[in-house]
Amino acid sequence: MAVAATMVKRNVQKCSTGFVAHMLLLCIAVLCTDLFALRDKFMIPPSLAGSAQVQVDFLLWVLVAAYLIDAYSARATGPITSSRKQVATKPAFDRVVSDGRRPASPAAPTAERAPPAKPDGCQGSSADSGDLSGQECWRQRSDLQVVSSMLAEGVPYRTSKVLEVMHSCIRLGHGDAAVKLFDEMLQTGPTPKAHHIGKAVSHKFFKLVSDTLDDKRIQEDGLRLLDLVRAHGIAPAPATQNRLLDAWKNQLPDSFLSYFLELKDAGFILSRWAYRYIVVAHERSDPAFALKIYSEMEVLGIQLDRAAYNSVLGARFQLGMLDEARELFLRMNDSSLVPNEKTFGIMIKVYSAKNDHEGAIALFGTMQEQRMEPDRYAYHHAIRSSITLQRVEYAVDLYNDMLHKKVPPLMNTVSILSGACASVGWHARSAELLTHLARAKEAEAEYGLQR
């Protein structure tokens, strides 16, 4: 019986399917002959002989079936287990570079070390379900053919062909090919069914395009890029929006800024960077709108960076919201932001406007301690606060420091300081300051042209 069982297992596990089919009945017959010979060994009372014999026969049939199923399962899963072991021990597949060329092959192994069976993971048929590396190599070869054909001949104006090229560009990371397809889209427009292309594919493709284009191309075709993105039925990704902002170094022309506002009005989600830029861009031109956008950012949980923080402070100052500006300034540390020259300059104006002249002078002193360079407006309000507190000598010192650092004074600064000197009897100093008015006027005109 043991010999028969071994024969059955060997035939099922190792033989071909056709041979197993012919030998299966013979194997079952041998097993059944041996197993059913055991029925006489069961001690069954005569009164239960009929029903018990049926149960014993059923049990023996179950044992035969279970044995055969276990052997066949081992035969079926054996190649899969073997292929997994092969994949786990194979060297990683060499990454195909973006221009389609493979790196040079390593030097031939020495005699002491035999070469592996598949050194590059590219041998074997892609139809072999156990050779995963072969499948991957076949796919990459196919992608390279698609990309090479597109670079040489272009791509037919059909959604299926465009999708095929997009897939190949993404899998290979071939930025030059993606830009080539992008250029064709600019000439012919998107295919009529472009919006049927999967969103994930479109996002990855246009991200590859935006990452490959240089700043000059982004500045020239950035808005057309966003138009193509929308034509594919997707919203411009935050990374793509940020790429445009980075290309312009945060100095977006009005056309780009208007486009971002149109995106927002159309219900598209803007990136955090885009929200912050809108606040900065409207600080002076439309402070109320800047604060409206800031309120939306608070609802969305978008934190301000330092530039946007300063713009919100400046917008509140322009709208006379002095207490709100001061409150926001005092919470700046909670946002892990460090004040800079502009921050202090705005707050010196806020404190001066609130008639908190001690606070204005204290902030100016902090700037000097931190070796920051105050602008002409910070100097003006610090001098004005000093004169209000009847610290004329300190005001003159600030003015002299201003001239030493070649910061052009405001005409109003020279005027109020000259009057303050006259009020304390420093007439010579007052007259000298009056002679500076003409130069201050010229400097202010020049400064105004430069701003």
Short mmCIF file of C-alpha atoms in Angstrom, two decimals, residues 182 186 205-207 209-211 213 217-218 220-232 236 240 243-244 259:
data_model
loop_
_atom_site.label_atom_id
_atom_site.label_comp_id
_atom_site.label_asym_id
_atom_site.label_seq_id
_atom_site.Cartn_x
_atom_site.Cartn_y
_atom_site.Cartn_z
CA PHE A 182 2.80 68.31 -24.96
CA LEU A 186 -0.39 72.74 -28.13
CA PHE A 205 1.76 62.96 -17.24
CA PHE A 206 1.30 66.70 -16.74
CA LYS A 207 3.41 66.63 -13.59
CA VAL A 209 5.75 67.81 -18.25
CA SER A 210 5.82 70.65 -15.70
CA ASP A 211 8.86 69.18 -13.96
CA LEU A 213 9.96 72.34 -18.73
CA ARG A 217 8.91 77.61 -21.21
CA ILE A 218 6.74 77.74 -18.11
CA GLU A 220 5.64 81.23 -22.11
CA ASP A 221 3.22 78.28 -22.04
CA GLY A 222 2.24 77.93 -18.39
CA LEU A 223 -1.35 79.07 -18.91
CA ARG A 224 -1.75 76.83 -21.96
CA LEU A 225 -0.47 73.96 -19.84
CA LEU A 226 -3.21 74.64 -17.31
CA ASP A 227 -5.77 74.80 -20.13
CA LEU A 228 -4.70 71.34 -21.34
CA VAL A 229 -4.90 69.99 -17.81
CA ARG A 230 -8.48 71.21 -17.51
CA ALA A 231 -9.33 69.84 -20.97
CA HIS A 232 -8.42 66.39 -19.66
CA PRO A 236 -4.50 71.62 -11.98
CA THR A 240 1.73 72.17 -11.13
CA ARG A 243 5.73 75.12 -10.52
CA LEU A 244 4.27 78.19 -12.24
CA TYR A 259 -6.01 82.99 -14.16
#
